[in-house]
mmCIF file with all atom_site columns, C-alpha atoms in Angstrom:
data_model
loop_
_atom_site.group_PDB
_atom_site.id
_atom_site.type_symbol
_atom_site.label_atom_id
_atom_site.label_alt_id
_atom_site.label_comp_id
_atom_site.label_asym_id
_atom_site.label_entity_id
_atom_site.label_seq_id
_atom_site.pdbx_PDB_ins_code
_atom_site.Cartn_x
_atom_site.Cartn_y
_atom_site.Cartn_z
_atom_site.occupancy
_atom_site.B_iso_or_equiv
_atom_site.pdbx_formal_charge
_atom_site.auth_seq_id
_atom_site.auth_comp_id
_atom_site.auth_asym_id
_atom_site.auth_atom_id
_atom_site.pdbx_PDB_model_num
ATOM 1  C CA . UNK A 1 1  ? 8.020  8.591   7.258   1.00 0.00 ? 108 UNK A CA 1
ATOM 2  C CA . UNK A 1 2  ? 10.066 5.371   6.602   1.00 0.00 ? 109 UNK A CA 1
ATOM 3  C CA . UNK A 1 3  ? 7.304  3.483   6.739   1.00 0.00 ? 110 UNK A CA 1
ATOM 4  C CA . UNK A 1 4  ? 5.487  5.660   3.914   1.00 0.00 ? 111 UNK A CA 1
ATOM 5  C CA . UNK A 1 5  ? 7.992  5.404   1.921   1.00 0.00 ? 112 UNK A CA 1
ATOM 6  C CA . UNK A 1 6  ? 8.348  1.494   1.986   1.00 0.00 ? 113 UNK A CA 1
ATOM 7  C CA . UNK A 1 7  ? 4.792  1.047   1.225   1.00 0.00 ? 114 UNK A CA 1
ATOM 8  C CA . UNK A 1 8  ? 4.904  3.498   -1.512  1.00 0.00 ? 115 UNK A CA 1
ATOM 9  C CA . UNK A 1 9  ? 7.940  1.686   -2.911  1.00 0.00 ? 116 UNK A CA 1
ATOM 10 C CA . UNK A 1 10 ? 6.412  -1.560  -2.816  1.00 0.00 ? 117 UNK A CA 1
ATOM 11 C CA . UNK A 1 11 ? 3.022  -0.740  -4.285  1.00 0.00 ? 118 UNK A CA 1
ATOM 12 C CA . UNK A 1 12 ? 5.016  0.772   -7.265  1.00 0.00 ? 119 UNK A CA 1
ATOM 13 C CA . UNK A 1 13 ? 6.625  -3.004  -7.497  1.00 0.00 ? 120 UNK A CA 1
ATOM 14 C CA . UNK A 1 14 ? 3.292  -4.583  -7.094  1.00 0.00 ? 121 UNK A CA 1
ATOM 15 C CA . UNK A 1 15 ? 1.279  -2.001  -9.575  1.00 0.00 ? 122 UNK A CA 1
ATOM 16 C CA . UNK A 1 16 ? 3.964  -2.871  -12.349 1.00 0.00 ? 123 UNK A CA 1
ATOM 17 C CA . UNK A 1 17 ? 3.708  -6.551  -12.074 1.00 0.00 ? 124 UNK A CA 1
ATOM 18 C CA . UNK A 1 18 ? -0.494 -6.490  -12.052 1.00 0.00 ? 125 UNK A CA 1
ATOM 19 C CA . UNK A 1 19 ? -0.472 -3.415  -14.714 1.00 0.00 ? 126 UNK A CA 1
ATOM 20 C CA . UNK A 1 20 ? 1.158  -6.190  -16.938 1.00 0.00 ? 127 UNK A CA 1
ATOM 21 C CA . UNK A 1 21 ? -0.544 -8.938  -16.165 1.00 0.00 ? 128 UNK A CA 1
ATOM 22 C CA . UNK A 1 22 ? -3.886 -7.226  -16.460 1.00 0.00 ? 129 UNK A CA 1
ATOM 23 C CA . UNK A 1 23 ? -2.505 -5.471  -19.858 1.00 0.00 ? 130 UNK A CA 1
ATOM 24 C CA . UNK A 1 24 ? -1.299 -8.640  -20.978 1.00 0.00 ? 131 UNK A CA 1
ATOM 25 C CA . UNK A 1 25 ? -4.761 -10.974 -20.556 1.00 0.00 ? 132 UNK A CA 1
ATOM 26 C CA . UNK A 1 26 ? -6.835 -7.991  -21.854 1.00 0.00 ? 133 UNK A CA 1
ATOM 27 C CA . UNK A 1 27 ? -4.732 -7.388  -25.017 1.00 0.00 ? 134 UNK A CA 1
ATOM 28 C CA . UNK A 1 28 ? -3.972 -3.393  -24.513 1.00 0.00 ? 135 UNK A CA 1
ATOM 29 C CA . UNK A 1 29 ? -0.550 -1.782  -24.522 1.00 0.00 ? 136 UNK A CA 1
ATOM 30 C CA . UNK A 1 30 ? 1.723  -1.668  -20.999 1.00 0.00 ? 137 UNK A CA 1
ATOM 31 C CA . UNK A 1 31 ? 2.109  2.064   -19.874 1.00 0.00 ? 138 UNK A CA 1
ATOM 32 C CA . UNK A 1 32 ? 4.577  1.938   -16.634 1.00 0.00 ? 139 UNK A CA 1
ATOM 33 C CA . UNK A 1 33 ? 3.846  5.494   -16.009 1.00 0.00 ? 140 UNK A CA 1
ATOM 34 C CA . UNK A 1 34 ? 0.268  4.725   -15.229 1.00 0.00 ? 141 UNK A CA 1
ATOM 35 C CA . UNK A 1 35 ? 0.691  1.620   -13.348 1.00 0.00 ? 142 UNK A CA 1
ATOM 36 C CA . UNK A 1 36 ? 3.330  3.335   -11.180 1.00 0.00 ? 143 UNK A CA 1
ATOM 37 C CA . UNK A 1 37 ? 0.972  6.455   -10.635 1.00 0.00 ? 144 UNK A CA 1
ATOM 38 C CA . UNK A 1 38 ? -2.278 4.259   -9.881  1.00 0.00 ? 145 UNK A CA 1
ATOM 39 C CA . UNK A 1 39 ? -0.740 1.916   -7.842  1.00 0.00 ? 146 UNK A CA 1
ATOM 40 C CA . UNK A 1 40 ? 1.534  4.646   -5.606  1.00 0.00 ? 147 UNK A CA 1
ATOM 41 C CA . UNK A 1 41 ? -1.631 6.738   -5.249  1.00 0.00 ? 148 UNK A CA 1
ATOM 42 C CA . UNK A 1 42 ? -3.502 3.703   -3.946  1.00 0.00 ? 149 UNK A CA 1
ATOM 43 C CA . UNK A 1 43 ? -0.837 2.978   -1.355  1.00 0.00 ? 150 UNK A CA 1
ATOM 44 C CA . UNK A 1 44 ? -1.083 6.467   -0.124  1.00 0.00 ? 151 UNK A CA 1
ATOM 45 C CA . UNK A 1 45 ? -4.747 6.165   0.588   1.00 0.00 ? 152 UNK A CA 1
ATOM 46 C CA . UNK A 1 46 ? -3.969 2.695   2.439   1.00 0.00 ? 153 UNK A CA 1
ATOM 47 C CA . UNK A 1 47 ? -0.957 3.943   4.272   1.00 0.00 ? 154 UNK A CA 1
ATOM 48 C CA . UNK A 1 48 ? -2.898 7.739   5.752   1.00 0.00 ? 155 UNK A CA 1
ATOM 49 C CA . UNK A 1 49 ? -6.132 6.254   5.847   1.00 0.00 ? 156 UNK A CA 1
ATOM 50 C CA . UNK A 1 50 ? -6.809 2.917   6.612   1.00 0.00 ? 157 UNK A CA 1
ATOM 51 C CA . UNK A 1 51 ? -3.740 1.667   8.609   1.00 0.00 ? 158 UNK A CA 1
ATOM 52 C CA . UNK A 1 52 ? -5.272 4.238   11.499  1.00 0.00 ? 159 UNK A CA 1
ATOM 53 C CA . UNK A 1 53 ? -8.046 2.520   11.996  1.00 0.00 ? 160 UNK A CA 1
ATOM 54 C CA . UNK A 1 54 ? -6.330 -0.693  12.163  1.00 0.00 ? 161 UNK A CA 1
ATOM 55 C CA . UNK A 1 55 ? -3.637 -0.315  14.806  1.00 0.00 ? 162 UNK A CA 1
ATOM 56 C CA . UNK A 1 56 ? -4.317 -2.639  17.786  1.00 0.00 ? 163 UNK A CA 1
ATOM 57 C CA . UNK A 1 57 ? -5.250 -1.136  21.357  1.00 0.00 ? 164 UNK A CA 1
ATOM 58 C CA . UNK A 1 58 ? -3.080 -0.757  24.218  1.00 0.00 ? 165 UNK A CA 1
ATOM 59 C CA . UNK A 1 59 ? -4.416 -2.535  26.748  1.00 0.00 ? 166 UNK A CA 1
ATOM 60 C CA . UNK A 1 60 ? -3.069 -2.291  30.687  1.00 0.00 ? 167 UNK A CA 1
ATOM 61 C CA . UNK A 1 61 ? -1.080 -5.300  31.866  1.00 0.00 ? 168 UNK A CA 1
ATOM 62 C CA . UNK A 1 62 ? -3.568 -6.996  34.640  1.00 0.00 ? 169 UNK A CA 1
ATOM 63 C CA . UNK A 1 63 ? -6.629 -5.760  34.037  1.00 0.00 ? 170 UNK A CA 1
ATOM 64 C CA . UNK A 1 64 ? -8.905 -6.339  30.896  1.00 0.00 ? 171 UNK A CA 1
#
């Protein structure tokens, strides 16, 4: 659960700072609601979908 809610913390963080930068360079207005929202939803999908997939098997000590 921790670990969700780092990641969702930190994508928030990130999402701001590239919702700006990508506002700024195309010239449109800076909404912080939507580059929180966005940016925590795509977190979620990284955090309950594709860190699964990615976790590293357990192998038995001796044998490969």
């Amino acid at each position: 659960m921790l670990k969700q809610l780092t990641l969702l913390f930190w994508s928030a963080i990130y999402g701001l700072v590239l919702g700006y930068i990508v506002s700024a360079l195309g010239g449109g207005a800076f909404n912080v609601s939507t580059a929180v929202v966005i940016s925590m939803i795509g977190g979620f999908v990284v955090i309950n979908l594709i860190a699964p997939m990615l976790k590293p098997k357990n192998y038995k000590s001796g044998r490969r």
